[in-house]
Coordinates of C-alpha atoms in Angstrom, one line a residue:
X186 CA 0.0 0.0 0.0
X187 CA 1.5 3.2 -0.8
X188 CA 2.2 4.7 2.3
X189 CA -0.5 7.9 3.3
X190 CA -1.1 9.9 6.3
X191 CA -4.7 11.3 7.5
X192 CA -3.2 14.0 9.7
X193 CA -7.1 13.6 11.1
X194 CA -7.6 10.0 12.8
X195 CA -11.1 9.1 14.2
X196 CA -11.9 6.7 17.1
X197 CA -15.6 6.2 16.6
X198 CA -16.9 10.0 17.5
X199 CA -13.2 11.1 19.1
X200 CA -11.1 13.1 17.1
X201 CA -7.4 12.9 18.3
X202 CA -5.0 15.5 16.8
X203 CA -1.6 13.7 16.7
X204 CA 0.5 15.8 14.6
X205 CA -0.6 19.4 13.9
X206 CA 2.7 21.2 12.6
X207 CA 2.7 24.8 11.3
X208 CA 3.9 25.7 7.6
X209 CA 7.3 25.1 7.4
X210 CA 9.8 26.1 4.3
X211 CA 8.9 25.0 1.0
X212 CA 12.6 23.2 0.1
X213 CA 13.7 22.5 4.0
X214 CA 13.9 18.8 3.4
X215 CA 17.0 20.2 1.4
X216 CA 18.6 22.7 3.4
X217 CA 21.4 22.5 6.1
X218 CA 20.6 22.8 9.9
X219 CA 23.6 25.2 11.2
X220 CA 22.5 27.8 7.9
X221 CA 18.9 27.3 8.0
X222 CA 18.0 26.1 11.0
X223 CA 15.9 23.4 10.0
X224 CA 17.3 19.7 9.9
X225 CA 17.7 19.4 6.4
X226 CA 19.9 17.3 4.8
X227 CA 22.6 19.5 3.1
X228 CA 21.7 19.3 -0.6
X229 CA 22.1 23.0 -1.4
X230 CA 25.1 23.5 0.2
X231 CA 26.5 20.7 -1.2
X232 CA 25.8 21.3 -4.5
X233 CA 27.3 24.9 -3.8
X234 CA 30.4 23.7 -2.0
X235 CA 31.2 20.5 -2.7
X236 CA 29.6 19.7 -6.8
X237 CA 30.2 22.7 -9.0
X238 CA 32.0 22.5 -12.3
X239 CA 32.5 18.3 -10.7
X240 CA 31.6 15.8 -13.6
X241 CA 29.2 13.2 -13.2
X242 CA 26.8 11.4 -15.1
X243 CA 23.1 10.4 -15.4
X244 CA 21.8 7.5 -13.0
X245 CA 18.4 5.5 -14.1
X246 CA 15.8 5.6 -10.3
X247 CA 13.3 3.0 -11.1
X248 CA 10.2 4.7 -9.0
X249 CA 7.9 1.5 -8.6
X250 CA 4.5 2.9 -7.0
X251 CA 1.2 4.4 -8.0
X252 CA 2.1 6.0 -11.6
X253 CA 3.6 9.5 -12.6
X254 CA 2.6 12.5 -14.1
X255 CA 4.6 11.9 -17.6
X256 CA 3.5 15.6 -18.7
X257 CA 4.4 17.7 -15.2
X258 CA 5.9 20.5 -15.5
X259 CA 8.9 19.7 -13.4
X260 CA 9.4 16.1 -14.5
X261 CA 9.0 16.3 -18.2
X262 CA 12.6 16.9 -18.5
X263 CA 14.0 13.9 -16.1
X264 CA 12.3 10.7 -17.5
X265 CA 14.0 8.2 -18.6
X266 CA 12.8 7.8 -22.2
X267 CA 13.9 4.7 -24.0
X268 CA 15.7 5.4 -27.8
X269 CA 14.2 2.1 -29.3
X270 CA 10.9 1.6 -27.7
X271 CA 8.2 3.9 -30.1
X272 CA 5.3 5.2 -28.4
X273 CA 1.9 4.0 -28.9
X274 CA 2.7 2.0 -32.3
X275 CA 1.8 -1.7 -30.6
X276 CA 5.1 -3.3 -31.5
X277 CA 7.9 -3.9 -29.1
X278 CA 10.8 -2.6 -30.9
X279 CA 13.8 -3.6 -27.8
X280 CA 12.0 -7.1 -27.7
X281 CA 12.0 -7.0 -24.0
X282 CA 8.7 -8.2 -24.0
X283 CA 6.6 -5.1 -23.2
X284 CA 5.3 -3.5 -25.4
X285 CA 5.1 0.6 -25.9
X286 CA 7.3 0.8 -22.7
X287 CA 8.5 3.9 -23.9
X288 CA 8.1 5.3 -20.5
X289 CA 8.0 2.3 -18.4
X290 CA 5.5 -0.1 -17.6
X291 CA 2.3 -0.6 -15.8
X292 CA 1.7 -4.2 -14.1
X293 CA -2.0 -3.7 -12.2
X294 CA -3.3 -2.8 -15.8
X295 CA -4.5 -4.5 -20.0
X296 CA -6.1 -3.2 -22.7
X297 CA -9.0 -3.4 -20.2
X298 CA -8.2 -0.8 -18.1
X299 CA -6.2 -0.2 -15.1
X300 CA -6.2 -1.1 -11.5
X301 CA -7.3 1.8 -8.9
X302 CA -8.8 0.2 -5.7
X303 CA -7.6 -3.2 -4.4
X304 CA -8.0 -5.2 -1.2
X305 CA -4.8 -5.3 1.9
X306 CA -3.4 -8.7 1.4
X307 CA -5.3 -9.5 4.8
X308 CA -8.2 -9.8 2.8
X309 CA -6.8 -11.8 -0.2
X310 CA -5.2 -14.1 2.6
X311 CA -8.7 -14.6 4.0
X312 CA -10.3 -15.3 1.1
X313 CA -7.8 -17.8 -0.2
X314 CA -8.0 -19.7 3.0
X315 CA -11.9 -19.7 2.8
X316 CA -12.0 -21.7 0.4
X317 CA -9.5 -23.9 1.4
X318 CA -10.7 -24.3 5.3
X319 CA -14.6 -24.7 4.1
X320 CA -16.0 -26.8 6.2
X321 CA -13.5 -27.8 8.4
X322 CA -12.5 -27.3 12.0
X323 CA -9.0 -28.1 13.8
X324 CA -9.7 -31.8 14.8
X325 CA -9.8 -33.1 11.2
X326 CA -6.0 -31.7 10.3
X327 CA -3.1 -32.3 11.1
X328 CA 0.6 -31.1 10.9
X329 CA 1.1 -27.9 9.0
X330 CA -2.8 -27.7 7.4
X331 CA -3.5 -27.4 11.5
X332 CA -1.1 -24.6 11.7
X333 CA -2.3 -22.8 8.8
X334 CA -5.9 -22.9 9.9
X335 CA -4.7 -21.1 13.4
X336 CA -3.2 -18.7 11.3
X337 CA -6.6 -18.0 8.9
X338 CA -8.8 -18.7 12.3
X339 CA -6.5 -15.5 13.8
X340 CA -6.6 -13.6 10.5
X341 CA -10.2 -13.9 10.4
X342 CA -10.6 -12.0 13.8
X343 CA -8.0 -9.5 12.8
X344 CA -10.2 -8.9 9.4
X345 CA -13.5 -8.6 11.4
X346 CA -11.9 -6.3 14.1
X347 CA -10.3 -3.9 11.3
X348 CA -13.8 -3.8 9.5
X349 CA -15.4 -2.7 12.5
X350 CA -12.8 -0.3 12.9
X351 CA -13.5 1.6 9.6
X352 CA -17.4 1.2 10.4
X353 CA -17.0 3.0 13.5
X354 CA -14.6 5.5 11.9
X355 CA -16.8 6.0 8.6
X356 CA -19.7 6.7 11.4
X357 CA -17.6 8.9 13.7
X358 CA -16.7 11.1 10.8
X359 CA -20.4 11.6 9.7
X360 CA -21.6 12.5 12.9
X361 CA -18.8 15.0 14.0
X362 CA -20.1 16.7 10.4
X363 CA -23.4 17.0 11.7
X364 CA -22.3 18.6 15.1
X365 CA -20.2 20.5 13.0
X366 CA -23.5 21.6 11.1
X367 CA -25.1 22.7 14.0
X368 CA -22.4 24.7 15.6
X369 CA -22.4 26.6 12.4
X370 CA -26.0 27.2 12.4
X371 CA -25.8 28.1 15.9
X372 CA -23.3 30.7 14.9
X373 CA -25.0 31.8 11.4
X374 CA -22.1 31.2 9.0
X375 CA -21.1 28.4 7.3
X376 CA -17.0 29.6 7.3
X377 CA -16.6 31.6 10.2
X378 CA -13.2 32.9 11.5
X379 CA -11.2 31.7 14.5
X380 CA -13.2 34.6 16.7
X381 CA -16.2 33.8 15.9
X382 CA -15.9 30.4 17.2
X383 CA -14.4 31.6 19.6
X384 CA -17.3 33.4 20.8
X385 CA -19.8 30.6 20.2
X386 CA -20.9 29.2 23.3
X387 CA -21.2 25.6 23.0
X388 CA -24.9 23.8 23.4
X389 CA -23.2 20.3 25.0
X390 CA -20.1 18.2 25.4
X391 CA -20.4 17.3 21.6
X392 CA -20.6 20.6 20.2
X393 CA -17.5 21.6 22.3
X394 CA -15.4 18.6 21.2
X395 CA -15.8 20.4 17.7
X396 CA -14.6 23.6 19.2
X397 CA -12.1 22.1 20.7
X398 CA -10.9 20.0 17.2
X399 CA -11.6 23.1 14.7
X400 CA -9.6 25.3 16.9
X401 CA -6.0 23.2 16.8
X402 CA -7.2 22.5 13.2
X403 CA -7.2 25.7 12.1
X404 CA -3.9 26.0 13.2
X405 CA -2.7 24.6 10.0
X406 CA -6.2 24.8 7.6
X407 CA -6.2 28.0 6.1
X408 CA -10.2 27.9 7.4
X409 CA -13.0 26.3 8.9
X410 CA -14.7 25.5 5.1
X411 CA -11.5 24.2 3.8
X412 CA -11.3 21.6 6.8
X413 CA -14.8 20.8 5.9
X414 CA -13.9 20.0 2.3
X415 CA -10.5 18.7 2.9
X416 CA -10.0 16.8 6.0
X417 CA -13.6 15.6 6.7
X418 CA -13.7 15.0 3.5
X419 CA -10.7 12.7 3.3
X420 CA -11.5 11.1 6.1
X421 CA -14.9 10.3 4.6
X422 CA -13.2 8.9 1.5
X423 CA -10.5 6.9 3.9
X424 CA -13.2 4.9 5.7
X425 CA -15.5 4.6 2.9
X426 CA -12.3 3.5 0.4
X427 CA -11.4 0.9 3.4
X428 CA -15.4 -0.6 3.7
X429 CA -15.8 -0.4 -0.5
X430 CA -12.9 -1.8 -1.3
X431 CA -9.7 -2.3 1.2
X432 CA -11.5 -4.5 3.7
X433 CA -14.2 -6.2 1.4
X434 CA -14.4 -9.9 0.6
X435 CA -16.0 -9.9 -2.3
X436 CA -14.3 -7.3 -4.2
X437 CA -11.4 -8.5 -6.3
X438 CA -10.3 -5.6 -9.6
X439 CA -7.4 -8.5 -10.4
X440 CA -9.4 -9.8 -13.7
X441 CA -9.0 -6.0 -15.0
X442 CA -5.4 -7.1 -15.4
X443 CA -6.0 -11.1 -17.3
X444 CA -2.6 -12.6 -15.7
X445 CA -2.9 -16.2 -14.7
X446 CA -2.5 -14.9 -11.2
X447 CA -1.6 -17.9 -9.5
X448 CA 1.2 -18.2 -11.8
X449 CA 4.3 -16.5 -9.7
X450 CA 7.0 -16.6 -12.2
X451 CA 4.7 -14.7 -15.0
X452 CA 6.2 -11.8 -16.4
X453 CA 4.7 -10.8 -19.3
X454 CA 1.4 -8.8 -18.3
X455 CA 0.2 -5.4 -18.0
X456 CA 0.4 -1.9 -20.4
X457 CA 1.7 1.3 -21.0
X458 CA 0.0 3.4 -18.8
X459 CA 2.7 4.7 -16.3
X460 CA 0.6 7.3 -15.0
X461 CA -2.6 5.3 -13.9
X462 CA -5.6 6.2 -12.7
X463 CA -4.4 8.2 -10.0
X464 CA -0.5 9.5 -9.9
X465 CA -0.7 11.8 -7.0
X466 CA 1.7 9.7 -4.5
X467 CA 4.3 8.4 -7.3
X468 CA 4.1 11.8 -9.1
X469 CA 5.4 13.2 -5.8
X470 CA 7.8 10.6 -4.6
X471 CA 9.4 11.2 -8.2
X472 CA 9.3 15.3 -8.0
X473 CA 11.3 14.3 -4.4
X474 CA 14.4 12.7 -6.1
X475 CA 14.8 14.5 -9.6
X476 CA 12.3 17.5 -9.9
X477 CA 14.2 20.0 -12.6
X478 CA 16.7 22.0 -10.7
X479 CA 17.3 24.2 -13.1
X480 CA 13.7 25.5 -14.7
X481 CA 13.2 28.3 -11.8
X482 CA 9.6 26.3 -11.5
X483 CA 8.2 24.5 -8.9
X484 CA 10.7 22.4 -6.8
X485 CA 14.5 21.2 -6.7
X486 CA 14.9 17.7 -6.8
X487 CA 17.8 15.8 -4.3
X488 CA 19.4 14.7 -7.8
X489 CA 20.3 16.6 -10.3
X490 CA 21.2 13.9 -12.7
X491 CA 19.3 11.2 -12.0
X492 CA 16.4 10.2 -14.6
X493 CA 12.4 8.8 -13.5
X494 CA 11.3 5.4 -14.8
X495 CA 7.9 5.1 -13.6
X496 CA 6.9 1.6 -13.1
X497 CA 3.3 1.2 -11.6
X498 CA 2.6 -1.6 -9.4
X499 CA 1.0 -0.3 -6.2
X500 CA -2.8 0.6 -6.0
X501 CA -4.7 2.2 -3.4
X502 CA -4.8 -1.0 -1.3
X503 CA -1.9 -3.5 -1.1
X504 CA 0.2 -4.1 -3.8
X505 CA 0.8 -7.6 -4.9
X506 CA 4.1 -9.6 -4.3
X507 CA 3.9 -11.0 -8.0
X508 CA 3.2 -7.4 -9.3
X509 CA 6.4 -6.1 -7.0
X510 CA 8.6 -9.0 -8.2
X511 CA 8.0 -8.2 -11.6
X512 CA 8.8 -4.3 -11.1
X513 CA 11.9 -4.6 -9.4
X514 CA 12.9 -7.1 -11.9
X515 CA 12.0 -4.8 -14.9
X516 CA 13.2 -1.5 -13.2
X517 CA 16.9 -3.7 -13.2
X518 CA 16.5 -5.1 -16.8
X519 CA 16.1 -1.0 -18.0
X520 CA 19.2 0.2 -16.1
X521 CA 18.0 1.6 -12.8
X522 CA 21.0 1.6 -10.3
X523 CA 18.4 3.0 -7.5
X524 CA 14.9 1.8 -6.4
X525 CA 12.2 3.8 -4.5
X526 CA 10.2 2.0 -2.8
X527 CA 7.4 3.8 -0.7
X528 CA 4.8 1.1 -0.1
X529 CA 4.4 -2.1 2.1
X530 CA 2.0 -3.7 4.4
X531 CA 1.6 -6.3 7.1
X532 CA 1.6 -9.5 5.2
X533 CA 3.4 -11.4 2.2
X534 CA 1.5 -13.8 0.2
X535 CA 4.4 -15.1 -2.2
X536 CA 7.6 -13.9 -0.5
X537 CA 10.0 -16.0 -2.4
X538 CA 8.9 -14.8 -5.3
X539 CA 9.9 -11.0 -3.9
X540 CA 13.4 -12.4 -2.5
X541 CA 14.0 -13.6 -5.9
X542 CA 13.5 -10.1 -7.4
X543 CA 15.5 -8.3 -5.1
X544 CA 18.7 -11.2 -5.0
X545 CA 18.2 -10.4 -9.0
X546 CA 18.8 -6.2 -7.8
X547 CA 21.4 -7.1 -5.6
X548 CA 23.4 -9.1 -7.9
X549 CA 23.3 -6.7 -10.7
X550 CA 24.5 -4.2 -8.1
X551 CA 21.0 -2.3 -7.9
X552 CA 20.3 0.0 -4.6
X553 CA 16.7 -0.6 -2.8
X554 CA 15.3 2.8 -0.5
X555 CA 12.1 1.0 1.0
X556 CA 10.3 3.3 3.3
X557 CA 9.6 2.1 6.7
X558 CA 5.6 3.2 7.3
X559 CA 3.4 5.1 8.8
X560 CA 1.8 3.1 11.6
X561 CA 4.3 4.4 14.9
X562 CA 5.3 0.5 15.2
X563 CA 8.5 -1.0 16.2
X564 CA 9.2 -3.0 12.9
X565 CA 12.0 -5.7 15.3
X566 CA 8.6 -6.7 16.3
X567 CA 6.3 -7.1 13.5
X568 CA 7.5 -6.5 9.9
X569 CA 6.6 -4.3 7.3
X570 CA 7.0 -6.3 3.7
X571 CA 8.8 -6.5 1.1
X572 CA 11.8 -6.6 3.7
X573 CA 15.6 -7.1 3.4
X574 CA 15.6 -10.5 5.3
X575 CA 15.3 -13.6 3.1
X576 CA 12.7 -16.3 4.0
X577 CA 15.2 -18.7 4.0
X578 CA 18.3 -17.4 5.2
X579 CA 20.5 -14.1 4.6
X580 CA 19.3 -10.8 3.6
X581 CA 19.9 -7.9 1.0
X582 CA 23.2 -5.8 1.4
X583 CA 22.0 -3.0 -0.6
X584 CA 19.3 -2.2 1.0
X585 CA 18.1 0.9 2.9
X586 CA 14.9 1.3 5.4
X587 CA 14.4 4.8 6.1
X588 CA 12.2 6.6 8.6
X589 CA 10.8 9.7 8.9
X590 CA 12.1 12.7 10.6
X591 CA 10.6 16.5 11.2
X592 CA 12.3 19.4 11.1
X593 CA 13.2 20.6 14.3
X594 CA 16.3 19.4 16.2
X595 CA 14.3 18.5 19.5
X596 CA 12.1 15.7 21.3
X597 CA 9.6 16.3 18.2
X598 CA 11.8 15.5 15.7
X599 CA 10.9 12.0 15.0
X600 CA 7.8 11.7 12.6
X601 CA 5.2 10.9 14.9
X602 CA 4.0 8.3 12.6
X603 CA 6.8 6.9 11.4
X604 CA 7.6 3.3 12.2
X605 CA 11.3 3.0 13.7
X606 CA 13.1 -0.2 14.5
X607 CA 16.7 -0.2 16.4
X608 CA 18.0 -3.3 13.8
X609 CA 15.2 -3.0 11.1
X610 CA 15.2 1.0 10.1
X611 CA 18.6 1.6 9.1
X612 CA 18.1 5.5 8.8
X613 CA 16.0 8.7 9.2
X614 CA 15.2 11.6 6.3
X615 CA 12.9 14.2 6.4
X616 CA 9.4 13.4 5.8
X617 CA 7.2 16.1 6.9
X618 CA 5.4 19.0 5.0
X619 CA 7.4 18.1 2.2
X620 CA 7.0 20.3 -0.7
X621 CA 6.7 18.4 -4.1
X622 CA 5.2 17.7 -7.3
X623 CA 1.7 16.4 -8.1
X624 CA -0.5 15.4 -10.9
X625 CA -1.7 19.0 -13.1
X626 CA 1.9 20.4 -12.8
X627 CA 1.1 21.5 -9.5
X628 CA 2.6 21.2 -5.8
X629 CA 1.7 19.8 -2.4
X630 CA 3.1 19.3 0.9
X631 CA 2.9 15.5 2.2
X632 CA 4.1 13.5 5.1
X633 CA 5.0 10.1 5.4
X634 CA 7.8 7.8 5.1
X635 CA 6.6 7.7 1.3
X636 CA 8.6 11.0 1.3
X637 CA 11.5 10.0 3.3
X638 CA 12.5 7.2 1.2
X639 CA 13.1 9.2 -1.8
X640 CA 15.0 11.6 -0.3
X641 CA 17.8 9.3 0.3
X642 CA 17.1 7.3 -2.9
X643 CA 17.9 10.5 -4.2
X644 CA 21.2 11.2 -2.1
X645 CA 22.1 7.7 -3.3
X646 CA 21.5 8.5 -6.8
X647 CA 23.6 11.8 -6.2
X648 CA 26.5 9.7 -5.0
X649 CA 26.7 7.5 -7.6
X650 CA 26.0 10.3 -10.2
X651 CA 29.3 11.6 -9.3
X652 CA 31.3 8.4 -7.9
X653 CA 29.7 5.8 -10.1
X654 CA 32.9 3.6 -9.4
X655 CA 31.4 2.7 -5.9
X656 CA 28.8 -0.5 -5.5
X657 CA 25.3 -0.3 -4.4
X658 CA 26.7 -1.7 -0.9
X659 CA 29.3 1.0 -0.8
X660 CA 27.1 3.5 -1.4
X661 CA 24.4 2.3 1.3
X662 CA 27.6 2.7 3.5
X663 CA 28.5 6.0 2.7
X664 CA 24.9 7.1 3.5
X665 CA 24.8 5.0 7.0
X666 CA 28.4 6.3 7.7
X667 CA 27.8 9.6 7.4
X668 CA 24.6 10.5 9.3
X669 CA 23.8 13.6 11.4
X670 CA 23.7 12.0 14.7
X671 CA 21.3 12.8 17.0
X672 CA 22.5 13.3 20.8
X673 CA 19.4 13.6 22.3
X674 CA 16.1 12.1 23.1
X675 CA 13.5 12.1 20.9
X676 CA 9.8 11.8 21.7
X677 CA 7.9 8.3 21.0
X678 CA 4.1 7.3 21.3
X679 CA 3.7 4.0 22.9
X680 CA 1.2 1.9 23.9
X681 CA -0.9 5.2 24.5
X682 CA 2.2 6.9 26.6
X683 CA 4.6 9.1 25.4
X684 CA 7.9 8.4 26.6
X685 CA 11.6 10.0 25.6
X686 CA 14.1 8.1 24.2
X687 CA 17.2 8.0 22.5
X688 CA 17.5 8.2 18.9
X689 CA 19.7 4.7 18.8
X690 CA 16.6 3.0 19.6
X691 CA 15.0 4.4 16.8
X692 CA 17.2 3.0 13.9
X693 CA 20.7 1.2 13.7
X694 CA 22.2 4.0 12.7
X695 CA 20.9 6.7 15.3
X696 CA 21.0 9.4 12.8
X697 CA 19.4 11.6 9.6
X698 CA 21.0 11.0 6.1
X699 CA 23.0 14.0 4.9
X700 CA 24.1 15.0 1.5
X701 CA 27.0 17.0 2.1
X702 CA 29.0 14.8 5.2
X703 CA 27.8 11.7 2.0
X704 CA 29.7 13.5 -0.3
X705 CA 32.8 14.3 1.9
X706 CA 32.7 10.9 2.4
X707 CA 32.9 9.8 -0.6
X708 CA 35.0 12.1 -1.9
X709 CA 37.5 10.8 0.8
X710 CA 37.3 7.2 0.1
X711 CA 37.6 7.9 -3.5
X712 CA 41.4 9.8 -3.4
X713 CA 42.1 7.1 -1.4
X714 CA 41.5 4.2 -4.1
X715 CA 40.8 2.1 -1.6
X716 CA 37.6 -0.5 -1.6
X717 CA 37.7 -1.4 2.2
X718 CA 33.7 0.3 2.8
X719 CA 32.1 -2.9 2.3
X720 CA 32.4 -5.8 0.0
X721 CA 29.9 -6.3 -2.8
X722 CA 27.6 -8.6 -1.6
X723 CA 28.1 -8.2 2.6
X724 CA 25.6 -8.9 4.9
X725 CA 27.2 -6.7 7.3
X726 CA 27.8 -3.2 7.9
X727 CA 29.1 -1.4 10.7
X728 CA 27.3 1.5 12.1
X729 CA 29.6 3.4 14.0

């Protein structure tokens, strides 16, 4: 599921505002925290100190997630356009089996159309094991069919607890909109300003929880009808998405696509369309790592060099391990020496056939930035997929789990939703209210770990712009090697208690990625001629 935050979370008819933040610099993610006083990572001053008049060359980032906006503004110039592969002319001119991928490649789509809801994988996993349980009970199996029916008996409860969840929610959001009606008919405007609320003297408990809610909202809406439209709105659309489509049994879009989907180690499926039905999220994560820097429009992308291939595979629901196999795969086979990866979710189907994919990336010397998600959970204890680890044994060496930091260098400056793990996150990056491109050539602030992740794909893509002798392992170690540590404790939400703690327990490196100590680094190691950062293929990488 590509990774999205509802800045407004509802509890059957209790709002709770966890992160309200208040408009912060449009390029911050990018600037340095002694100069600009915002924990940044370095990228302009780098590229003012330490890149100009420096040679490098152009580095393929495969962006595998909801599409791209192929006509923005500030991306038209930076996709990665293949010289053989004609557009729209139904032949397959490079013979690489897809054809019209002049652009990339869509695997959630046919001639039929293209994929925009799906179900989690909770709900595919249910449904599967319907049909394979129906009609029995635990005393006639045995061996691992027994364990497997524990597992669909416990999936089942988590399905039915999550759907009543999203009731409750899609319920609680309708009636805080009619309290919300009649506070504004009590005060006899249907936008009134932060006085006139104010003013209003509440008729019950109800009417002054909405008081209470719209006056921390409008701390960051620019007014009380654009929270109307905006965030109830959303949150309307989240629950009814979730009840529609996410969490329903007998929805299934996968015959839109015609695969033989039981069939793992198909490849050959899918179209052209890159951009999807709905390109918001991988139109953003792409403007994150290579927006034009030099167009004086819009945004400045982390890499100045490094070119978009736009490979869809993620809808709004869970993505699908076959579908992600078959993008990393693909990204490789067109050249991409960096992969963004901002999706995931709580359970894998078909890992092996996702291992398989990213041992093919690692052996052709491909980097993976997988962001770590949005939930606030400690990933040591339950994992967010695709993951590094193998099923079997071993893991990925070039491969990066990133977090999501704010911008002020205090207790607040972990994400508040950001998952963390102190040996499954390897590193933090900025990912809130950050500025980027969206779908219309225009620009948005998001937050998530969705935006964190390709701001260090995009540092890695920097590095090997400029120092393309160095592996996909060296480069992850450049980036783990040269973190902003953070000497102090950070705040952290758990199990409904806030408690400070130290940023080492956070991630393995205890620190926020940063462009300019990367390139020192790198820059260092490379006078040196030396290759003593990290064999190609280790498993192991020291962190301090």
């Amino acid at each position: 599921m590509k990774f999205k935050i509802n800045k407004m979370m509802l509890s059957g008819a209790l709002w709770m505002l966890p992160f309200v933040v208040s408009a912060q610099k449009d390029n911050w993610h990018n600037m340095d925290l002694q100069r600009d006083s915002v924990f940044g990572i370095s990228t302009e001053k780098a590229y003012v100190e330490l890149l100009k008049s420096k040679p490098a060359k152009k580095v393929i980032v495969g962006v595998i997630d909801s599409g791209v906006d192929t006509l923005h503004e500030d991306l038209r110039t930076v996709l990665l356009k293949s010289s053989i592969e004609k557009p729209s002319n139904q032949k397959d001119e490079d013979k690489n089996g897809y054809t019209d991928d002049h652009l990339g490649w869509s695997f959630i789509g046919s001639a039929k159309g293209n994929v925009d809801k799906d179900n989690l994988e909770l709900v595919r996993l249910v449904r599967r094991d319907r049909k394979r349980f129906a009609g029995k009970d635990s005393t006639t199996l045995k061996g691992q069919a027994l364990t497997d029916f524990k597992a669909h008996q416990l999936r089942e409860k988590e399905l039915a607890a999550e759907l009543e969840k999203a009731k409750q929610g899609y319920a609680g959001v309708q009636g805080f909109a009619a309290v919300l009606d009649e506070v504004l008919k009590g005060i006899g405007k249907e936008n009134p300003t932060a006085e006139e609320l104010a003013a209003y003297r509440p008729a019950n408990n109800r009417e002054a929880n909405v008081l209470r809610i719209l006056s921390m909202a409008l701390q960051s809406a620019p007014s009380v009808a654009a929270f109307r439209e905006q965030e109830l709105g959303k949150a309307l659309d989240h629950f009814k998405t979730q009840l529609d489509y996410q969490l329903n049994i007998d929805y299934d879009p996968r015959a839109i696509v015609g695969d033989n989907y039981e069939k793992s180690s198909e490849k050959y499926y899918g179209n052209p369309d890159v951009m999807g039905p709905d390109a918001m999220h991988g139109t953003h994560v792409a403007g994150i790592i290579a927006a034009e820097r030099t167009n004086s429009k819009g945004v400045l992308g982390v890499c100045e060099q490094a070119l978009i291939l736009s490979v869809r595979a993620v809808p709004d629901g869970d993505e699908r391990d076959k579908d992600v196999a078959n993008a990393i795969r693909y990204a490789v086979d067109r050249g991409a020496k960096v992969i963004n990866m901002s999706f995931g979710k709580a359970y894998s189907s078909d890992k092996t056939v996702v291992d398989q994919a990213v041992q093919y990336a690692m052996k052709k010397d491909v980097l993976l930035v997988h962001a770590a998600g949005n939930d606030n959970k400690n990933l040591d204890e339950r994992p967010n997929f695709p993951t590094r680890a193998y099923l079997n044994k071993g893991e990925a060496g070039a491969w990066l789990e990133v977090g999501a930091s704010s911008f002020t260098n205090d207790l607040n400056l972990k994400a508040p939703f950001s998952n963390y793990g102190k040996t499954t996150v390897d590193v933090f990056a900025p990912g809130v209210q950050i500025n980027s491109t969206v779908p219309g050539s225009g620009y948005r602030k998001l937050d998530g770990t969705s935006m964190a992740a390709p701001v260090v794909a995009g540092l890695a893509a920097l590095i090997r712009s400029y120092y393309p002798q160095f592996s996909a392992v060296q480069v992850k170690d450049i980036i783990v090697r040269s973190v902003v540590k953070v000497d102090h404790p950070v705040m952290l939400e758990r199990e409904g208690q806030k408690v400070q703690v130290p940023f080492t327990d956070l991630c393995r490196t205890g620190g926020i990625v940063n462009t300019y100590k990367a390139l020192e680094l790198a820059a260092e190691l490379a006078a040196k001629k030396t290759a003593t950062i990290g064999a190609e293929g280790s498993k192991t990488i020291k962190y301090n």
